Tab-separated table of C-alpha atoms and ligand atoms in Angstrom:
chain	number	residue	atom	x	y	z
A	1	MET	CA	120.520	-161.748	294.245
A	2	ARG	CA	120.469	-160.101	291.342
A	3	ILE	CA	123.289	-157.139	291.492
A	4	GLY	CA	123.455	-154.319	288.905
A	5	ILE	CA	126.427	-152.313	288.565
A	6	TYR	CA	127.199	-148.820	287.115
A	7	GLY	CA	129.632	-147.252	286.286
A	8	GLY	CA	130.492	-143.275	285.017
A	9	THR	CA	132.465	-140.556	285.982
A	10	PHE	CA	129.893	-139.261	287.919
A	11	ASP	CA	131.107	-136.083	286.907
A	12	PRO	CA	128.145	-134.954	288.475
A	13	PRO	CA	126.043	-137.717	288.639
A	14	HIS	CA	122.441	-136.264	286.326
A	15	LEU	CA	118.929	-137.022	285.906
A	16	GLY	CA	120.293	-139.383	282.826
A	17	HIS	CA	121.792	-141.748	284.853
A	18	SER	CA	118.930	-141.958	287.500
A	19	SER	CA	116.218	-142.366	284.556
A	20	ALA	CA	118.081	-144.998	282.642
A	21	ALA	CA	118.956	-146.848	286.257
A	22	LYS	CA	115.678	-147.105	287.501
A	23	ALA	CA	114.626	-148.612	284.094
A	24	ALA	CA	116.649	-151.190	284.129
A	25	ALA	CA	116.733	-151.708	287.773
A	26	GLU	CA	112.691	-152.542	287.142
A	27	ALA	CA	113.629	-153.972	283.935
A	28	LEU	CA	116.312	-156.371	285.390
A	29	GLU	CA	114.377	-157.172	288.366
A	30	LEU	CA	117.319	-155.972	289.974
A	31	ASP	CA	117.951	-157.178	294.622
A	32	ARG	CA	120.445	-154.636	294.471
A	33	LEU	CA	121.669	-151.495	292.345
A	34	LEU	CA	125.422	-150.198	292.670
A	35	LEU	CA	126.477	-147.478	291.584
A	36	VAL	CA	130.230	-146.847	291.011
A	37	PRO	CA	132.563	-143.756	290.617
A	38	ALA	CA	135.106	-144.038	287.515
A	39	LYS	CA	139.188	-143.425	288.767
A	40	VAL	CA	139.446	-140.530	287.111
A	41	PRO	CA	143.467	-139.724	286.091
A	42	PRO	CA	144.706	-137.109	287.161
A	43	HIS	CA	145.435	-135.199	284.127
A	44	LYS	CA	141.799	-135.830	282.731
A	45	ARG	CA	140.289	-133.613	286.064
A	46	LEU	CA	138.580	-130.783	283.923
A	47	SER	CA	139.559	-127.547	285.985
A	48	GLU	CA	140.143	-126.574	289.450
A	49	ASN	CA	136.445	-126.503	289.044
A	50	SER	CA	135.722	-129.800	288.976
A	51	ALA	CA	134.748	-132.936	291.422
A	52	SER	CA	137.907	-134.959	293.304
A	53	PRO	CA	136.756	-138.583	293.399
A	54	GLU	CA	135.686	-137.627	296.626
A	55	GLN	CA	133.309	-135.532	295.208
A	56	ARG	CA	132.084	-137.802	292.706
A	57	LEU	CA	131.468	-140.323	295.495
A	58	GLU	CA	129.163	-138.264	297.990
A	59	MET	CA	127.131	-136.719	294.961
A	60	THR	CA	126.669	-140.729	293.757
A	61	ARG	CA	125.768	-141.361	296.409
A	62	ILE	CA	123.154	-138.355	297.926
A	63	LEU	CA	121.603	-139.952	293.793
A	64	ALA	CA	121.190	-143.181	294.719
A	65	ASP	CA	119.797	-142.311	298.088
A	66	GLY	CA	115.865	-143.272	297.424
A	67	LEU	CA	116.408	-144.117	294.095
A	68	LEU	CA	115.148	-147.386	294.252
A	69	PRO	CA	112.228	-148.736	297.752
A	70	GLN	CA	114.396	-149.710	300.157
A	71	GLY	CA	117.072	-148.029	299.650
A	72	ARG	CA	118.445	-151.236	296.839
A	73	ALA	CA	120.838	-148.714	295.009
A	74	GLN	CA	123.823	-147.816	296.350
A	75	ALA	CA	126.422	-145.711	295.556
A	76	ASP	CA	130.054	-148.046	295.608
A	77	GLY	CA	133.795	-145.729	296.417
A	78	LEU	CA	135.613	-149.115	295.387
A	79	GLU	CA	136.711	-147.871	292.449
A	80	LEU	CA	138.769	-145.122	294.025
A	81	ALA	CA	139.831	-146.965	296.754
A	82	ARG	CA	141.986	-149.008	294.173
A	83	GLU	CA	145.431	-148.040	293.106
A	84	GLY	CA	146.969	-147.643	289.614
A	85	MET	CA	144.726	-148.108	286.111
A	86	SER	CA	141.231	-149.526	286.709
A	87	TYR	CA	139.607	-151.898	284.947
A	88	THR	CA	136.026	-153.279	284.998
A	89	SER	CA	137.310	-156.446	284.558
A	90	ASP	CA	139.044	-155.785	287.887
A	91	THR	CA	135.822	-153.909	289.475
A	92	LEU	CA	134.086	-157.674	288.272
A	93	ARG	CA	136.961	-159.657	290.264
A	94	GLU	CA	136.628	-157.689	293.218
A	95	MET	CA	133.012	-158.014	292.522
A	96	LYS	CA	131.997	-161.720	292.131
A	97	ALA	CA	134.905	-162.469	295.221
A	98	ARG	CA	132.035	-159.641	297.014
A	99	TYR	CA	129.494	-161.072	295.888
A	100	PRO	CA	130.121	-165.708	294.708
A	101	ASP	CA	126.743	-166.388	294.403
A	102	ASP	CA	124.795	-163.854	293.696
A	103	GLU	CA	124.453	-162.946	289.916
A	104	LEU	CA	125.696	-159.616	288.326
A	105	TRP	CA	124.964	-157.475	285.463
A	106	LEU	CA	126.594	-153.978	283.584
A	107	LEU	CA	124.542	-151.548	283.369
A	108	MET	CA	125.395	-149.202	281.030
A	109	GLY	CA	124.928	-147.259	277.607
A	110	THR	CA	124.585	-146.880	274.119
A	111	ASP	CA	128.358	-145.313	273.467
A	112	MET	CA	130.131	-147.898	276.078
A	113	PHE	CA	127.897	-151.249	274.699
A	114	MET	CA	129.437	-150.681	270.862
A	115	THR	CA	132.889	-150.657	271.812
A	116	LEU	CA	132.564	-153.123	274.641
A	117	GLN	CA	135.103	-155.855	272.411
A	118	ASP	CA	137.585	-153.632	272.811
A	119	TRP	CA	137.792	-152.588	276.728
A	120	HIS	CA	140.645	-154.506	278.750
A	121	GLU	CA	140.016	-158.301	279.161
A	122	PRO	CA	136.612	-158.565	277.775
A	123	GLU	CA	136.014	-161.730	278.249
A	124	VAL	CA	136.637	-161.729	281.631
A	125	ILE	CA	133.620	-159.098	281.797
A	126	LEU	CA	131.615	-160.753	280.015
A	127	SER	CA	132.195	-163.894	281.731
A	128	LEU	CA	131.219	-162.797	285.297
A	129	ALA	CA	128.109	-160.344	284.378
A	130	GLY	CA	125.815	-160.100	282.025
A	131	VAL	CA	125.548	-156.608	280.072
A	132	ALA	CA	122.641	-154.834	279.963
A	133	ALA	CA	122.159	-151.827	277.571
A	134	PHE	CA	119.682	-149.135	276.669
A	135	ARG	CA	119.987	-146.067	274.513
A	136	ARG	CA	121.365	-143.217	275.454
A	137	SER	CA	120.301	-141.015	272.999
A	138	GLY	CA	116.576	-141.376	270.247
A	139	GLU	CA	119.083	-141.128	267.275
A	140	ASP	CA	120.959	-144.227	269.167
A	141	SER	CA	120.321	-147.066	266.203
A	142	PRO	CA	118.561	-150.153	267.983
A	143	GLN	CA	119.343	-152.605	264.836
A	144	ALA	CA	122.927	-151.275	265.486
A	145	MET	CA	122.628	-152.108	269.454
A	146	GLU	CA	120.613	-155.499	268.251
A	147	ALA	CA	123.214	-156.735	266.069
A	148	GLN	CA	126.906	-155.866	268.764
A	149	ALA	CA	124.468	-158.155	271.420
A	150	ALA	CA	124.142	-161.413	268.710
A	151	ARG	CA	128.556	-160.488	268.383
A	152	LEU	CA	129.014	-160.584	271.500
A	153	ARG	CA	126.288	-163.447	272.158
A	154	GLU	CA	128.498	-165.204	269.365
A	155	ASP	CA	132.298	-164.536	270.104
A	156	PHE	CA	131.876	-164.219	274.058
A	157	GLY	CA	128.521	-166.756	275.658
A	158	ALA	CA	127.708	-163.273	276.053
A	159	ARG	CA	124.127	-162.242	278.066
A	160	VAL	CA	122.833	-159.521	277.063
A	161	ARG	CA	119.607	-157.366	277.340
A	162	LEU	CA	118.607	-154.252	275.710
A	163	VAL	CA	116.488	-151.965	278.155
A	164	GLU	CA	113.822	-150.164	276.625
A	165	LEU	CA	113.655	-146.636	278.818
A	166	PRO	CA	110.010	-145.807	279.471
A	167	ARG	CA	111.954	-142.011	277.646
A	168	ILE	CA	114.644	-140.936	277.124
A	169	ARG	CA	116.790	-138.117	278.755
A	170	GLU	CA	119.026	-136.808	276.722
A	171	VAL	CA	121.533	-135.276	279.598
A	172	SER	CA	124.928	-135.356	279.516
A	173	SER	CA	127.621	-134.294	283.132
A	174	THR	CA	129.178	-131.548	279.716
A	175	GLN	CA	126.195	-130.704	279.580
A	176	VAL	CA	125.299	-130.170	282.633
A	177	ARG	CA	128.202	-128.620	283.873
A	178	GLN	CA	128.120	-126.474	280.881
A	179	ALA	CA	124.634	-125.092	282.054
A	180	LEU	CA	125.915	-125.155	285.726
A	181	ALA	CA	129.020	-122.436	284.541
A	182	LYS	CA	126.725	-120.538	283.195
A	183	GLY	CA	123.568	-120.013	285.895
A	184	GLU	CA	121.315	-122.729	284.353
A	185	ALA	CA	118.368	-124.918	285.874
A	186	PRO	CA	121.378	-128.564	286.009
A	187	GLU	CA	119.517	-131.061	284.772
A	188	VAL	CA	120.390	-133.037	287.852
A	189	PRO	CA	118.233	-134.111	291.130
A	190	LEU	CA	117.819	-131.345	293.110
A	191	PRO	CA	119.872	-132.853	296.319
A	192	VAL	CA	122.735	-132.881	293.811
A	193	TYR	CA	122.075	-129.784	292.916
A	194	GLY	CA	122.751	-128.515	296.388
A	195	TYR	CA	125.402	-130.384	296.839
A	196	ILE	CA	127.130	-128.499	293.847
A	197	LEU	CA	126.395	-125.022	295.669
A	198	ARG	CA	127.773	-125.669	298.810
A	199	ASP	CA	130.703	-126.882	297.262
A	200	GLN	CA	131.053	-124.328	294.382
A	201	LEU	CA	131.873	-126.715	291.806
A	202	TYR	CA	131.860	-126.595	288.289
A	203	GLY	CA	132.306	-122.501	288.368
A	204	THR	CA	128.745	-122.153	290.331
A	205	ASN	CA	131.017	-119.819	292.586
A	206	ALA	CA	127.377	-119.276	294.740
A	207	ASP	CA	127.177	-117.171	298.108
A	208	LEU	CA	125.610	-118.946	299.958
A	209	LYS	CA	124.801	-116.361	302.229
A	210	ARG	CA	122.849	-114.599	299.031
A	211	LEU	CA	120.765	-118.019	297.692
A	212	THR	CA	117.283	-118.137	296.152
A	213	ASP	CA	114.592	-120.140	297.793
A	214	ASP	CA	115.246	-122.551	295.099
A	215	GLU	CA	118.757	-123.187	295.588
A	216	LEU	CA	118.119	-122.747	299.104
A	217	ARG	CA	115.769	-125.849	299.647
A	218	ALA	CA	118.174	-128.045	297.390
A	219	CYS	CA	121.463	-127.224	299.404
A	220	SER	CA	118.372	-128.162	302.535
A	221	LEU	CA	117.722	-131.692	301.053
A	222	SER	CA	121.127	-132.232	299.904
A	223	MET	CA	122.368	-132.422	303.669
A	224	VAL	CA	119.448	-135.409	304.601
A	225	TYR	CA	118.180	-138.658	303.680
A	226	ALA	CA	116.033	-138.298	300.839
A	227	LYS	CA	113.433	-139.876	303.648
A	228	ARG	CA	113.549	-137.037	305.293
A	229	HIS	CA	112.416	-134.765	301.911
A	230	ALA	CA	108.712	-134.977	301.634
A	231	HIS	CA	109.149	-133.275	305.198
A	232	ILE	CA	111.045	-131.355	304.830
A	233	LEU	CA	108.871	-130.047	302.289
A	234	GLY	CA	105.766	-129.929	304.297
A	235	VAL	CA	107.246	-128.483	306.929
A	236	GLU	CA	108.509	-125.217	304.129
A	237	LYS	CA	104.943	-125.251	303.004
A	238	THR	CA	102.763	-125.704	306.043
A	239	ALA	CA	104.542	-123.165	307.417
A	240	VAL	CA	103.937	-120.172	304.536
A	241	GLU	CA	100.691	-120.739	305.345
A	242	LEU	CA	100.268	-120.380	308.585
A	243	ALA	CA	102.489	-117.583	308.306
A	244	GLU	CA	99.662	-115.993	305.644
A	245	ARG	CA	96.833	-117.210	308.038
A	246	TRP	CA	98.134	-115.345	311.300
A	247	GLY	CA	100.237	-112.271	309.442
A	248	ALA	CA	104.049	-113.692	310.062
A	249	ASP	CA	106.099	-113.006	307.505
A	250	PRO	CA	105.785	-116.147	305.054
A	251	GLU	CA	108.983	-115.532	303.367
A	252	LEU	CA	111.140	-116.029	306.439
A	253	ALA	CA	108.685	-119.028	307.669
A	254	ARG	CA	109.613	-120.759	304.722
A	255	ARG	CA	113.254	-120.296	305.338
A	256	ALA	CA	113.275	-121.695	307.890
A	257	GLY	CA	111.346	-124.446	307.225
A	258	ILE	CA	113.375	-125.159	304.637
A	259	LEU	CA	116.385	-125.222	307.378
A	260	HIS	CA	114.170	-126.486	310.043
A	261	ASP	CA	115.938	-130.638	310.352
A	262	CYS	CA	119.365	-129.123	307.495
A	263	THR	CA	122.117	-131.470	310.479
A	264	LYS	CA	119.271	-134.109	311.631
A	265	TYR	CA	121.999	-136.242	310.545
A	266	LEU	CA	125.314	-135.495	312.278
A	267	ASN	CA	126.060	-137.273	314.821
A	268	LEU	CA	126.501	-136.452	318.324
A	269	GLU	CA	130.287	-135.432	317.992
A	270	GLU	CA	129.301	-133.520	314.531
A	271	GLN	CA	126.356	-131.535	316.482
A	272	LEU	CA	128.838	-131.070	319.908
A	273	GLN	CA	131.789	-129.508	317.607
A	274	ILE	CA	129.319	-126.841	315.723
A	275	CYS	CA	127.673	-126.135	319.056
A	276	ARG	CA	131.570	-125.033	319.918
A	277	LYS	CA	132.366	-123.246	317.064
A	278	TYR	CA	129.922	-120.993	317.699
A	279	GLY	CA	129.450	-121.026	320.958
A	280	ILE	CA	125.897	-122.710	322.059
A	281	VAL	CA	125.860	-123.616	324.745
A	282	LEU	CA	124.622	-126.644	326.695
A	283	ASP	CA	122.442	-128.885	329.865
A	284	ASP	CA	123.450	-131.633	330.403
A	285	LEU	CA	120.766	-133.639	328.763
A	286	GLU	CA	121.160	-131.779	325.907
A	287	ARG	CA	125.054	-132.565	325.767
A	288	GLU	CA	123.557	-136.736	325.180
A	289	SER	CA	120.995	-136.121	322.660
A	290	ALA	CA	121.933	-135.319	319.304
A	291	LYS	CA	118.281	-135.162	318.591
A	292	LEU	CA	118.170	-132.613	320.621
A	293	LEU	CA	120.792	-130.754	319.200
A	294	HIS	CA	120.130	-130.524	315.715
A	295	SER	CA	117.815	-127.895	316.534
A	296	LYS	CA	120.455	-125.468	317.336
A	297	THR	CA	123.193	-126.687	315.118
A	298	GLY	CA	119.991	-126.134	312.391
A	299	ALA	CA	119.892	-122.918	313.958
A	300	ALA	CA	123.076	-122.009	313.202
A	301	LEU	CA	124.403	-123.294	309.863
A	302	ALA	CA	121.305	-121.133	308.929
A	303	ARG	CA	122.720	-117.555	309.863
A	304	TYR	CA	126.567	-118.235	309.606
A	305	VAL	CA	126.334	-120.721	306.489
A	306	TYR	CA	123.298	-119.586	305.639
A	307	GLY	CA	122.952	-116.035	306.205
A	308	GLN	CA	119.172	-116.136	307.277
A	309	PRO	CA	117.928	-113.010	309.508
A	310	GLU	CA	118.115	-113.736	313.883
A	311	GLU	CA	113.803	-114.323	313.409
A	312	VAL	CA	114.962	-117.549	311.325
A	313	TYR	CA	116.849	-118.281	313.770
A	314	TRP	CA	115.628	-118.855	316.492
A	315	ALA	CA	112.340	-120.271	315.202
A	316	ILE	CA	114.520	-122.999	313.923
A	317	PHE	CA	116.901	-123.067	317.242
A	318	TRP	CA	113.388	-123.847	319.693
A	319	HIS	CA	111.857	-125.581	317.156
A	320	THR	CA	112.479	-128.942	318.848
A	321	THR	CA	111.477	-128.441	322.572
A	322	GLY	CA	109.899	-124.855	321.885
A	323	LYS	CA	109.684	-122.494	324.913
A	324	ALA	CA	108.340	-119.518	327.098
A	325	ASP	CA	107.013	-116.668	325.063
A	326	MET	CA	107.987	-117.671	321.583
A	327	SER	CA	107.759	-115.624	319.354
A	328	LEU	CA	104.406	-115.699	316.740
A	329	LEU	CA	107.279	-117.488	313.920
A	330	GLU	CA	108.932	-119.978	316.490
A	331	LYS	CA	105.014	-120.973	316.874
A	332	ILE	CA	104.920	-121.519	313.138
A	333	VAL	CA	107.450	-123.478	312.891
A	334	TYR	CA	107.195	-125.462	316.543
A	335	LEU	CA	103.644	-126.497	314.583
A	336	ALA	CA	104.378	-126.962	311.050
A	337	ASP	CA	107.281	-129.281	312.245
A	338	TYR	CA	104.684	-131.614	314.357
A	339	MET	CA	101.314	-131.348	311.703
A	340	GLU	CA	102.779	-131.189	308.275
A	341	PRO	CA	100.476	-133.359	305.889
A	342	ASN	CA	103.024	-136.221	306.332
A	343	ARG	CA	102.606	-136.619	310.193
A	344	ASP	CA	99.827	-139.130	311.423
A	345	PHE	CA	99.366	-140.158	314.779
A	346	ASP	CA	96.385	-140.688	317.034
A	347	GLY	CA	94.906	-136.086	317.412
A	348	VAL	CA	97.172	-134.568	313.823
A	349	ASP	CA	93.622	-133.689	312.446
A	350	LYS	CA	92.170	-132.201	315.790
A	351	LEU	CA	95.870	-129.967	315.834
A	352	ARG	CA	95.620	-129.250	312.595
A	353	LYS	CA	92.756	-127.862	312.496
A	354	LEU	CA	93.057	-126.029	315.981
A	355	CYS	CA	96.907	-124.531	313.916
A	356	TYR	CA	94.286	-122.696	312.240
A	357	THR	CA	91.431	-121.126	314.598
A	358	ASP	CA	93.796	-120.814	317.785
A	359	LEU	CA	97.244	-121.050	317.438
A	360	ASP	CA	98.608	-121.003	321.229
A	361	ALA	CA	95.622	-123.118	322.412
A	362	ALA	CA	97.584	-125.389	318.831
A	363	LEU	CA	100.703	-124.835	320.719
A	364	ALA	CA	99.026	-126.610	324.208
A	365	LEU	CA	98.117	-129.185	322.806
A	366	GLY	CA	100.978	-130.246	320.615
A	367	LEU	CA	103.110	-129.669	324.328
A	368	ASP	CA	100.459	-132.363	326.282
A	369	MET	CA	100.753	-134.572	323.339
A	370	SER	CA	104.904	-134.030	323.168
A	371	ILE	CA	104.919	-134.694	326.768
A	372	ALA	CA	102.855	-137.562	326.686
A	373	ASP	CA	104.631	-139.224	324.442
A	374	LEU	CA	107.946	-138.823	325.634
A	375	THR	CA	107.046	-139.929	329.268
A	376	GLU	CA	104.942	-143.521	327.829
A	377	ARG	CA	108.396	-143.654	326.078
A	378	GLY	CA	110.925	-142.742	329.241
A	379	VAL	CA	112.617	-139.709	327.417
A	380	PRO	CA	113.624	-136.810	329.950
A	381	ILE	CA	110.919	-133.966	329.648
A	382	HIS	CA	114.101	-130.928	328.641
A	383	LYS	CA	113.012	-128.041	330.437
A	384	ASN	CA	112.310	-125.966	327.696
A	385	THR	CA	109.597	-128.288	326.677
A	386	GLN	CA	108.095	-127.937	329.969
A	387	GLY	CA	108.916	-123.840	330.044
A	388	ALA	CA	106.698	-123.788	326.839
A	389	ARG	CA	103.857	-126.014	328.049
A	390	ASP	CA	103.670	-123.707	331.811
A	391	TRP	CA	104.661	-119.719	330.313
A	392	LEU	CA	100.846	-120.710	328.431
A	393	THR	CA	99.033	-121.970	331.610
A	394	ARG	CA	100.332	-119.359	333.213
A	395	HIS	CA	99.177	-116.514	330.235
A	396	GLY	CA	95.532	-118.580	330.426
A	397	LYS	CA	96.189	-119.765	326.891
A	398	GLY	CA	95.821	-123.014	327.320
B	1	DGI	O1	113.081	-133.352	313.506
B	1	DGI	P1	112.162	-133.658	313.625
B	1	DGI	O2	112.077	-135.681	313.799
B	1	DGI	O3	111.224	-133.573	312.388
B	1	DGI	O4	110.853	-132.937	315.250
B	1	DGI	P2	112.228	-131.915	316.405
B	1	DGI	O5	112.212	-131.423	315.488
B	1	DGI	O6	110.540	-132.131	317.267
B	1	DGI	O7	112.641	-133.677	317.092
B	1	DGI	C1	111.965	-134.655	317.718
B	1	DGI	C2	112.648	-135.605	318.442
B	1	DGI	O8	112.836	-135.055	319.861
B	1	DGI	C3	112.300	-136.726	319.290
B	1	DGI	O9	112.929	-137.729	319.249
B	1	DGI	C4	112.120	-136.152	320.366
B	1	DGI	C5	113.057	-135.298	320.724
B	1	DGI	N1	112.326	-134.205	321.957
B	1	DGI	C6	111.103	-133.422	321.440
B	1	DGI	N2	111.175	-132.747	322.520
B	1	DGI	C7	112.344	-133.088	323.510
B	1	DGI	C8	112.786	-134.052	323.272
B	1	DGI	N3	114.013	-135.196	323.696
B	1	DGI	C9	113.700	-135.087	324.813
B	1	DGI	N4	115.026	-135.653	325.779
B	1	DGI	N5	113.109	-134.387	326.108
B	1	DGI	C10	112.274	-133.128	324.976
B	1	DGI	O10	111.370	-132.935	325.693
B	2	FE	FE1	113.853	-131.080	313.594
B	3	FE	FE1	111.154	-131.565	311.614
């Protein structure tokens, strides 16, 4: 296996990191890329608004998630876990012990590359790993990099690759922090921005109850794995379209869509804790099923953390099972969740069309398909799912 190791303070990780990491992974044909946040001595911490090691690791995880196909990029906290000073040579020794038969490559930008011979134990570093260097700025001289590569090969027998980035993004964490403190859009991936807002890092001090749609979306995406992002954006868009079609408030539909699955990846215990905290009463089936709980806990965070109104709360609350006598917004979010553009199953096109011509008939069809699917998989039907379906029959709506 060929493993790339990309160290940095990641305070915060930004689009310069992600584009360099992607290009290097491709050029080197890496099987795996580990992003390694470096230890920062406490006296170098920038201010009280700056991120803790745990927060830098978490932001790096968020940046790594979905960066390469098949989860090939990951954050690794090994330097943060180590006692005392942290040297790259020690990191590589640890990596070599972990991956004795694999080929290691250290990724770095120009500034680091140009001083590599002055690092602690450069001979150890260069014997354990190859070096892949890329230009951080259009002003970095390719000639100087070539000369440095030649020197390292000569003096240390180093393996060096100079990676040409298709597009150099001149971003630095300093710039990003400055932009954040001024309330400007930062050059970080949206989910990293969401994490920064949620934890009020770098002087953002956002009031989570008064976020713009863009900020709210960033927060929601930061709470779930990257594989769910397209679905959430699809539900947002579809819910807005259905609201416009049927005369519901598109802004409420948008906010419900954005937040509807924000607690999807919390485990059962975390879900139960939120339910206890906000006094959500559960039945036996719900107590055992994180899947049935995420709609209730998502609703709770939408209301109590993100300050959303009751309509949004209930639309999220009922989005998984539905219930008897649903409101217009509840139906819209239930159906948008079911048939947004990324959903693909037999009958989805029929359901999509019906959503724009007869909302109740669409709801009946969605519930029927859901009940059939759960039955086939041997999953017990929740009484609210059945209640939603029966209500439509009783009222002659499907
Ligand atoms: O969160 P999504 O995946 O976007 O969709 P969702 O909120 O509709 O959740 C779907 C999951 O919820 C699915 O794995 C099955 C579960 N679910 C939905 N209705 C019922 C149910 N589980 C049980 N036990 N009973 C139900 O009636
Ligand atoms: Fe859901
Ligand atoms: Fe969903």
